[in-house]
PDB file of C-alpha atoms in Angstrom:
ATOM      1  CA  UNK O 886     -71.699  30.981 294.136  1.00 41.00           C
ATOM      2  CA  UNK O 887     -72.387  32.822 297.306  1.00 41.00           C
ATOM      3  CA  UNK O 888     -70.585  30.155 299.240  1.00 41.00           C
ATOM      4  CA  UNK O 889     -67.584  30.290 297.070  1.00 34.00           C
ATOM      5  CA  UNK O 890     -67.356  34.102 297.321  1.00 36.00           C
ATOM      6  CA  UNK O 891     -67.614  33.880 301.119  1.00 35.00           C
ATOM      7  CA  UNK O 892     -64.733  31.403 301.306  1.00 36.00           C
ATOM      8  CA  UNK O 893     -62.531  33.573 299.036  1.00 34.00           C
ATOM      9  CA  UNK O 894     -63.153  36.682 300.964  1.00 35.00           C
ATOM     10  CA  UNK O 895     -62.396  34.903 304.262  1.00 34.00           C
ATOM     11  CA  UNK O 896     -59.064  33.700 302.981  1.00 37.00           C
ATOM     12  CA  UNK O 897     -58.134  37.098 301.790  1.00 34.00           C
ATOM     13  CA  UNK O 898     -59.055  38.654 305.088  1.00 39.00           C
ATOM     14  CA  UNK O 899     -57.030  36.025 306.988  1.00 38.00           C
ATOM     15  CA  UNK O 900     -53.957  36.598 304.881  1.00 38.00           C
ATOM     16  CA  UNK O 901     -54.192  40.312 305.323  1.00 40.00           C
ATOM     17  CA  UNK O 902     -54.346  39.754 309.077  1.00 42.00           C
ATOM     18  CA  UNK O 903     -51.367  37.411 309.402  1.00 43.00           C
ATOM     19  CA  UNK O 904     -49.171  38.937 306.769  1.00 47.00           C
ATOM     20  CA  UNK O 905     -47.533  41.665 309.061  1.00 48.00           C
ATOM     21  CA  UNK O 906     -46.654  39.104 311.622  1.00 48.00           C
ATOM     22  CA  UNK O 907     -44.808  36.904 309.122  1.00 52.00           C
ATOM     23  CA  UNK O 908     -43.385  39.628 306.858  1.00 61.00           C
ATOM     24  CA  UNK O 909     -39.603  39.141 306.189  1.00 80.00           C
ATOM     25  CA  UNK O 910     -37.280  42.050 305.534  1.00 88.00           C
ATOM     26  CA  UNK O 911     -33.735  42.610 304.313  1.00 90.00           C
ATOM     27  CA  UNK O 912     -31.207  45.063 305.553  1.00 92.00           C
ATOM     28  CA  UNK O 913     -28.091  45.895 303.561  1.00 94.00           C
ATOM     29  CA  UNK O 914     -25.453  48.564 304.018  1.00 94.00           C
ATOM     30  CA  UNK O 915     -21.832  49.597 304.303  1.00 95.00           C
ATOM     31  CA  UNK O 916     -19.467  50.541 307.073  1.00 96.00           C
ATOM     32  CA  UNK O 917     -17.338  53.571 306.144  1.00 95.00           C
ATOM     33  CA  UNK O 918     -14.491  55.180 308.000  1.00 95.00           C
ATOM     34  CA  UNK O 919     -15.496  58.716 308.803  1.00 95.00           C
ATOM     35  CA  UNK O 920     -18.548  58.411 306.501  1.00 94.00           C
ATOM     36  CA  UNK O 921     -16.244  58.220 303.462  1.00 92.00           C
ATOM     37  CA  UNK O 922     -17.417  55.789 300.738  1.00 91.00           C
ATOM     38  CA  UNK O 923     -13.881  55.614 299.530  1.00 88.00           C
ATOM     39  CA  UNK O 924     -12.783  54.047 302.810  1.00 92.00           C
ATOM     40  CA  UNK O 925     -14.940  51.041 303.637  1.00 93.00           C
ATOM     41  CA  UNK O 926     -14.106  49.046 306.688  1.00 94.00           C
ATOM     42  CA  UNK O 927     -13.857  45.227 306.386  1.00 94.00           C
ATOM     43  CA  UNK O 928     -13.927  42.708 309.195  1.00 93.00           C
ATOM     44  CA  UNK O 929     -16.533  44.532 311.178  1.00 96.00           C
ATOM     45  CA  UNK O 930     -18.849  42.220 313.152  1.00 97.00           C
ATOM     46  CA  UNK O 931     -22.321  43.582 313.226  1.00 97.00           C
ATOM     47  CA  UNK O 932     -24.997  42.154 315.549  1.00 97.00           C
ATOM     48  CA  UNK O 933     -28.729  42.793 315.081  1.00 96.00           C
ATOM     49  CA  UNK O 934     -30.776  43.039 318.253  1.00 96.00           C
ATOM     50  CA  UNK O 935     -34.460  43.592 318.842  1.00 94.00           C
ATOM     51  CA  UNK O 936     -35.638  46.107 321.406  1.00 95.00           C
ATOM     52  CA  UNK O 937     -35.731  43.383 324.045  1.00 96.00           C
ATOM     53  CA  UNK O 938     -31.855  43.011 323.596  1.00 95.00           C
ATOM     54  CA  UNK O 939     -32.413  39.559 321.906  1.00 96.00           C
ATOM     55  CA  UNK O 940     -29.718  38.719 319.356  1.00 96.00           C
ATOM     56  CA  UNK O 941     -31.525  38.296 316.009  1.00 94.00           C
ATOM     57  CA  UNK O 942     -28.451  37.728 313.852  1.00 95.00           C
ATOM     58  CA  UNK O 943     -24.811  38.377 313.190  1.00 96.00           C
ATOM     59  CA  UNK O 944     -22.660  39.089 310.091  1.00 96.00           C
ATOM     60  CA  UNK O 945     -19.223  40.371 309.265  1.00 96.00           C
ATOM     61  CA  UNK O 946     -18.452  43.049 306.547  1.00 95.00           C
ATOM     62  CA  UNK O 947     -16.701  41.913 303.490  1.00 93.00           C
ATOM     63  CA  UNK O 948     -13.624  43.484 301.814  1.00 90.00           C
ATOM     64  CA  UNK O 949     -15.906  46.377 300.548  1.00 92.00           C
ATOM     65  CA  UNK O 950     -17.313  47.086 303.959  1.00 93.00           C
ATOM     66  CA  UNK O 951     -20.712  45.590 302.957  1.00 94.00           C
ATOM     67  CA  UNK O 952     -23.037  43.625 305.237  1.00 95.00           C
ATOM     68  CA  UNK O 953     -26.474  42.032 304.802  1.00 94.00           C
ATOM     69  CA  UNK O 954     -29.260  40.670 306.950  1.00 94.00           C
ATOM     70  CA  UNK O 955     -32.249  38.569 305.574  1.00 90.00           C
ATOM     71  CA  UNK O 956     -35.484  37.170 306.843  1.00 88.00           C
ATOM     72  CA  UNK O 957     -36.025  39.901 309.509  1.00 90.00           C
ATOM     73  CA  UNK O 958     -39.598  39.916 310.955  1.00 90.00           C
ATOM     74  CA  UNK O 959     -41.360  43.291 311.290  1.00 89.00           C
ATOM     75  CA  UNK O 960     -40.400  45.241 314.350  1.00 90.00           C
ATOM     76  CA  UNK O 961     -37.776  47.593 315.888  1.00 92.00           C
ATOM     77  CA  UNK O 962     -34.083  46.737 315.916  1.00 94.00           C
ATOM     78  CA  UNK O 963     -30.674  48.233 316.496  1.00 95.00           C
ATOM     79  CA  UNK O 964     -27.140  47.417 315.399  1.00 96.00           C
ATOM     80  CA  UNK O 965     -24.028  46.882 317.574  1.00 96.00           C
ATOM     81  CA  UNK O 966     -20.697  46.995 315.706  1.00 96.00           C
ATOM     82  CA  UNK O 967     -17.187  45.935 316.653  1.00 96.00           C
ATOM     83  CA  UNK O 968     -13.843  45.061 314.948  1.00 95.00           C
ATOM     84  CA  UNK O 969     -10.373  43.853 316.026  1.00 92.00           C
ATOM     85  CA  UNK O 970      -8.539  45.788 313.352  1.00 92.00           C
ATOM     86  CA  UNK O 971      -6.065  48.438 314.452  1.00 90.00           C
ATOM     87  CA  UNK O 972      -7.835  51.909 314.617  1.00 90.00           C
ATOM     88  CA  UNK O 973      -6.704  55.175 312.934  1.00 90.00           C
ATOM     89  CA  UNK O 974      -3.596  57.089 313.894  1.00 90.00           C
ATOM     90  CA  UNK O 975      -3.766  59.736 316.545  1.00 93.00           C
ATOM     91  CA  UNK O 976      -1.522  62.667 316.320  1.00 92.00           C
ATOM     92  CA  UNK O 977      -0.892  66.122 317.740  1.00 93.00           C
ATOM     93  CA  UNK O 978      -3.189  67.503 315.092  1.00 93.00           C
ATOM     94  CA  UNK O 979      -6.086  65.524 316.643  1.00 95.00           C
ATOM     95  CA  UNK O 980      -5.383  67.176 319.964  1.00 95.00           C
ATOM     96  CA  UNK O 981      -5.171  70.544 318.304  1.00 95.00           C
ATOM     97  CA  UNK O 982      -8.673  70.036 316.718  1.00 96.00           C
ATOM     98  CA  UNK O 983     -10.087  69.257 320.151  1.00 97.00           C
ATOM     99  CA  UNK O 984      -8.449  72.383 321.638  1.00 97.00           C
ATOM    100  CA  UNK O 985      -9.805  74.819 318.862  1.00 96.00           C
ATOM    101  CA  UNK O 986     -13.196  73.138 319.320  1.00 97.00           C
ATOM    102  CA  UNK O 987     -13.155  73.944 322.966  1.00 97.00           C
ATOM    103  CA  UNK O 988     -12.234  77.631 322.077  1.00 96.00           C
ATOM    104  CA  UNK O 989     -15.269  77.646 319.833  1.00 95.00           C
ATOM    105  CA  UNK O 990     -13.355  77.843 316.558  1.00 96.00           C
ATOM    106  CA  UNK O 991     -14.126  74.347 315.076  1.00 95.00           C
ATOM    107  CA  UNK O 992     -17.412  72.532 314.845  1.00 96.00           C
ATOM    108  CA  UNK O 993     -17.380  68.671 315.036  1.00 96.00           C
ATOM    109  CA  UNK O 994     -19.303  66.347 312.775  1.00 96.00           C
ATOM    110  CA  UNK O 995     -20.997  63.367 314.430  1.00 96.00           C
ATOM    111  CA  UNK O 996     -18.096  61.001 313.974  1.00 96.00           C
ATOM    112  CA  UNK O 997     -15.471  63.684 314.968  1.00 97.00           C
ATOM    113  CA  UNK O 998     -17.368  64.180 318.146  1.00 98.00           C
ATOM    114  CA  UNK O 999     -17.351  60.384 318.782  1.00 97.00           C
ATOM    115  CA  UNK O1000     -13.640  60.261 318.160  1.00 97.00           C
ATOM    116  CA  UNK O1001     -13.020  63.299 320.435  1.00 97.00           C
ATOM    117  CA  UNK O1002     -15.066  61.965 323.400  1.00 98.00           C
ATOM    118  CA  UNK O1003     -12.299  59.689 324.500  1.00 97.00           C
ATOM    119  CA  UNK O1004     -13.506  59.376 327.986  1.00 96.00           C
ATOM    120  CA  UNK O1005     -17.102  58.396 327.045  1.00 96.00           C
ATOM    121  CA  UNK O1006     -18.751  61.240 329.079  1.00 96.00           C
ATOM    122  CA  UNK O1007     -20.990  62.340 326.122  1.00 96.00           C
ATOM    123  CA  UNK O1008     -19.346  65.787 326.147  1.00 97.00           C
ATOM    124  CA  UNK O1009     -16.175  67.275 324.928  1.00 97.00           C
ATOM    125  CA  UNK O1010     -14.080  68.829 327.684  1.00 97.00           C
ATOM    126  CA  UNK O1011     -10.483  69.600 328.532  1.00 97.00           C
ATOM    127  CA  UNK O1012     -10.356  66.202 330.039  1.00 97.00           C
ATOM    128  CA  UNK O1013     -10.561  64.703 326.636  1.00 97.00           C
ATOM    129  CA  UNK O1014      -7.810  67.059 325.287  1.00 97.00           C
ATOM    130  CA  UNK O1015      -5.429  66.022 328.056  1.00 97.00           C
ATOM    131  CA  UNK O1016      -6.243  62.270 327.645  1.00 97.00           C
ATOM    132  CA  UNK O1017      -5.274  62.370 324.007  1.00 96.00           C
ATOM    133  CA  UNK O1018      -2.260  64.642 324.401  1.00 94.00           C
ATOM    134  CA  UNK O1019      -0.743  63.317 327.613  1.00 94.00           C
ATOM    135  CA  UNK O1020      -2.195  59.893 328.524  1.00 95.00           C
ATOM    136  CA  UNK O1021      -2.295  58.533 324.962  1.00 95.00           C
ATOM    137  CA  UNK O1022       0.313  60.385 322.831  1.00 92.00           C
ATOM    138  CA  UNK O1023       2.957  60.812 325.538  1.00 91.00           C
ATOM    139  CA  UNK O1024       2.405  57.908 327.923  1.00 92.00           C
ATOM    140  CA  UNK O1025       0.771  55.384 325.610  1.00 91.00           C
ATOM    141  CA  UNK O1026      -2.208  54.643 327.790  1.00 94.00           C
ATOM    142  CA  UNK O1027      -5.392  53.317 326.120  1.00 95.00           C
ATOM    143  CA  UNK O1028      -8.486  55.422 325.879  1.00 96.00           C
ATOM    144  CA  UNK O1029     -11.160  54.768 328.502  1.00 96.00           C
ATOM    145  CA  UNK O1030     -13.860  54.533 325.900  1.00 96.00           C
ATOM    146  CA  UNK O1031     -12.087  51.925 323.807  1.00 96.00           C
ATOM    147  CA  UNK O1032     -10.245  51.941 320.405  1.00 95.00           C
ATOM    148  CA  UNK O1033     -13.243  52.177 318.065  1.00 97.00           C
ATOM    149  CA  UNK O1034     -16.574  53.994 317.873  1.00 97.00           C
ATOM    150  CA  UNK O1035     -19.471  53.205 315.541  1.00 97.00           C
ATOM    151  CA  UNK O1036     -22.632  54.990 314.585  1.00 96.00           C
ATOM    152  CA  UNK O1037     -25.675  54.069 316.650  1.00 94.00           C
ATOM    153  CA  UNK O1038     -28.301  52.780 314.117  1.00 94.00           C
ATOM    154  CA  UNK O1039     -31.897  51.855 314.863  1.00 93.00           C
ATOM    155  CA  UNK O1040     -34.254  50.345 312.270  1.00 90.00           C
ATOM    156  CA  UNK O1041     -37.916  50.044 312.048  1.00 89.00           C
ATOM    157  CA  UNK O1042     -39.453  47.301 309.860  1.00 85.00           C
ATOM    158  CA  UNK O1043     -43.177  47.609 308.880  1.00 77.00           C
ATOM    159  CA  UNK O1044     -45.285  45.787 306.298  1.00 59.00           C
ATOM    160  CA  UNK O1045     -43.754  46.356 302.831  1.00 59.00           C
ATOM    161  CA  UNK O1046     -43.702  45.004 299.383  1.00 51.00           C
ATOM    162  CA  UNK O1047     -42.133  41.542 299.104  1.00 54.00           C
ATOM    163  CA  UNK O1048     -38.474  41.590 298.028  1.00 52.00           C
ATOM    164  CA  UNK O1049     -37.818  45.271 299.147  1.00 56.00           C
ATOM    165  CA  UNK O1050     -34.899  46.035 301.439  1.00 66.00           C
ATOM    166  CA  UNK O1051     -33.721  48.757 303.782  1.00 85.00           C
ATOM    167  CA  UNK O1052     -30.228  50.371 303.652  1.00 86.00           C
ATOM    168  CA  UNK O1053     -28.185  51.546 306.587  1.00 89.00           C
ATOM    169  CA  UNK O1054     -24.763  53.222 306.120  1.00 93.00           C
ATOM    170  CA  UNK O1055     -22.724  53.058 309.279  1.00 95.00           C
ATOM    171  CA  UNK O1056     -19.799  55.367 309.982  1.00 97.00           C
ATOM    172  CA  UNK O1057     -16.840  54.220 311.999  1.00 97.00           C
ATOM    173  CA  UNK O1058     -14.064  56.113 313.660  1.00 97.00           C
ATOM    174  CA  UNK O1059     -10.975  55.328 315.828  1.00 96.00           C
ATOM    175  CA  UNK O1060     -11.004  57.011 319.280  1.00 97.00           C
ATOM    176  CA  UNK O1061      -8.938  60.173 319.143  1.00 96.00           C
ATOM    177  CA  UNK O1062      -8.635  60.102 315.289  1.00 96.00           C
ATOM    178  CA  UNK O1063     -10.549  63.231 314.364  1.00 96.00           C
ATOM    179  CA  UNK O1064      -8.720  63.506 310.970  1.00 93.00           C
ATOM    180  CA  UNK O1065      -9.613  60.038 309.750  1.00 92.00           C
ATOM    181  CA  UNK O1066      -6.062  58.790 309.249  1.00 86.00           C
ATOM    182  CA  UNK O1067      -6.847  55.037 308.988  1.00 88.00           C
ATOM    183  CA  UNK O1068      -4.984  52.729 306.660  1.00 79.00           C
ATOM    184  CA  UNK O1069      -7.239  49.832 305.495  1.00 72.00           C
ATOM    185  CA  UNK O1070      -5.835  46.441 306.237  1.00 57.00           C
ATOM    186  CA  UNK O1071      -7.004  42.838 305.848  1.00 47.00           C
ATOM    187  CA  UNK O1072      -8.254  43.359 302.277  1.00 47.00           C
ATOM    188  CA  UNK O1073      -8.475  40.357 299.968  1.00 47.00           C
ATOM    189  CA  UNK O1074      -5.557  40.126 297.591  1.00 46.00           C
ATOM    190  CA  UNK O1075      -8.035  39.072 294.902  1.00 49.00           C
ATOM    191  CA  UNK O1076      -8.991  42.725 294.559  1.00 48.00           C
ATOM    192  CA  UNK O1077      -5.582  43.520 293.131  1.00 49.00           C
ATOM    193  CA  UNK O1078      -5.002  42.754 289.488  1.00 49.00           C
ATOM    194  CA  UNK O1079      -1.440  41.514 289.972  1.00 53.00           C
ATOM    195  CA  UNK O1080       1.433  41.205 292.475  1.00 58.00           C
ATOM    196  CA  UNK O1081       4.983  42.179 291.413  1.00 62.00           C
ATOM    197  CA  UNK O1082       8.071  41.063 293.231  1.00 67.00           C
ATOM    198  CA  UNK O1083      11.536  42.326 292.485  1.00 69.00           C
ATOM    199  CA  UNK O1084      14.843  41.982 294.050  1.00 73.00           C
ATOM    200  CA  UNK O1085      17.146  44.977 294.537  1.00 72.00           C
ATOM    201  CA  UNK O1086      20.808  44.880 295.372  1.00 74.00           C
ATOM    202  CA  UNK O1087      21.914  47.814 297.711  1.00 71.00           C
ATOM    203  CA  UNK O1088      25.426  48.938 297.306  1.00 72.00           C
ATOM    204  CA  UNK O1089      25.219  51.902 299.650  1.00 69.00           C
ATOM    205  CA  UNK O1090      23.848  52.548 303.158  1.00 73.00           C
ATOM    206  CA  UNK O1091      21.168  54.796 301.650  1.00 74.00           C
ATOM    207  CA  UNK O1092      19.484  53.863 298.372  1.00 72.00           C
ATOM    208  CA  UNK O1093      16.450  55.336 296.514  1.00 74.00           C
ATOM    209  CA  UNK O1094      14.140  52.780 295.019  1.00 73.00           C
ATOM    210  CA  UNK O1095      11.371  53.867 292.615  1.00 74.00           C
ATOM    211  CA  UNK O1096       7.885  52.352 293.289  1.00 73.00           C
ATOM    212  CA  UNK O1097       5.207  52.525 290.589  1.00 72.00           C
ATOM    213  CA  UNK O1098       1.853  50.698 289.989  1.00 70.00           C
ATOM    214  CA  UNK O1099       0.036  49.806 286.802  1.00 71.00           C
ATOM    215  CA  UNK O1100      -3.267  49.299 288.787  1.00 68.00           C
ATOM    216  CA  UNK O1101      -5.683  51.877 287.266  1.00 68.00           C
ATOM    217  CA  UNK O1102      -8.632  51.716 289.703  1.00 65.00           C
ATOM    218  CA  UNK O1103      -8.944  53.420 293.099  1.00 60.00           C
ATOM    219  CA  UNK O1104      -6.568  52.220 295.704  1.00 59.00           C
ATOM    220  CA  UNK O1105      -7.796  52.680 299.318  1.00 55.00           C
ATOM    221  CA  UNK O1106      -4.571  51.097 300.762  1.00 58.00           C
ATOM    222  CA  UNK O1107      -1.498  49.166 299.790  1.00 62.00           C
ATOM    223  CA  UNK O1108       1.157  46.928 301.408  1.00 64.00           C
ATOM    224  CA  UNK O1109       4.939  47.192 300.748  1.00 67.00           C
ATOM    225  CA  UNK O1110       6.810  44.251 302.015  1.00 69.00           C
ATOM    226  CA  UNK O1111      10.629  44.504 302.350  1.00 69.00           C
ATOM    227  CA  UNK O1112      12.576  41.318 303.105  1.00 70.00           C
ATOM    228  CA  UNK O1113      16.267  41.560 304.211  1.00 70.00           C
ATOM    229  CA  UNK O1114      18.487  38.632 303.633  1.00 67.00           C
ATOM    230  CA  UNK O1115      19.962  37.057 306.686  1.00 62.00           C
TER     231      UNK O1115
END
């Protein structure tokens, strides 16, 4: 009896010792434009790196902006996000928001700060204002920092209950787009209940065409195709 108890105790101790090393974790989350759950961003490539900059896995957000990583060992990790989608629209209002912020009249959120820092200096200065107003809006030059900015996310996995998961919601913003004027594109057509096509004969140079929808759920974006006969 003593021998059996000794073996059982030894096995339990060994399992307790090796369990943290082989623990597997799950990470799920959503990428939202300007932290708005109503504007998820699809087609975002998310890479999972450990703190030694080793790529542990890669995934792409679905039509709902959702992503998932499975079988992650315990440890520290960070996310790197990128997309080839067109970013949000940059207007004079965005430049105006940077200006009143510099005058101390408007406080930025974290994603607005990232959108305003178009030169990537880590601070908001008049240089950012003139880059948006003159270089980008007037002259059409690209932003030095690039088109998209994503939230920096770091995750720490420790021993946990089997089957549990962590959640990390990531905000996204287009450089220069402080207002969040992004129109979702690339969504699956299966999310729409129906597609309606109708031909209209135009008799005048200017015609008004009424457009309605019977889709009752929330619509984050739509596409209107107009085909002109040759």
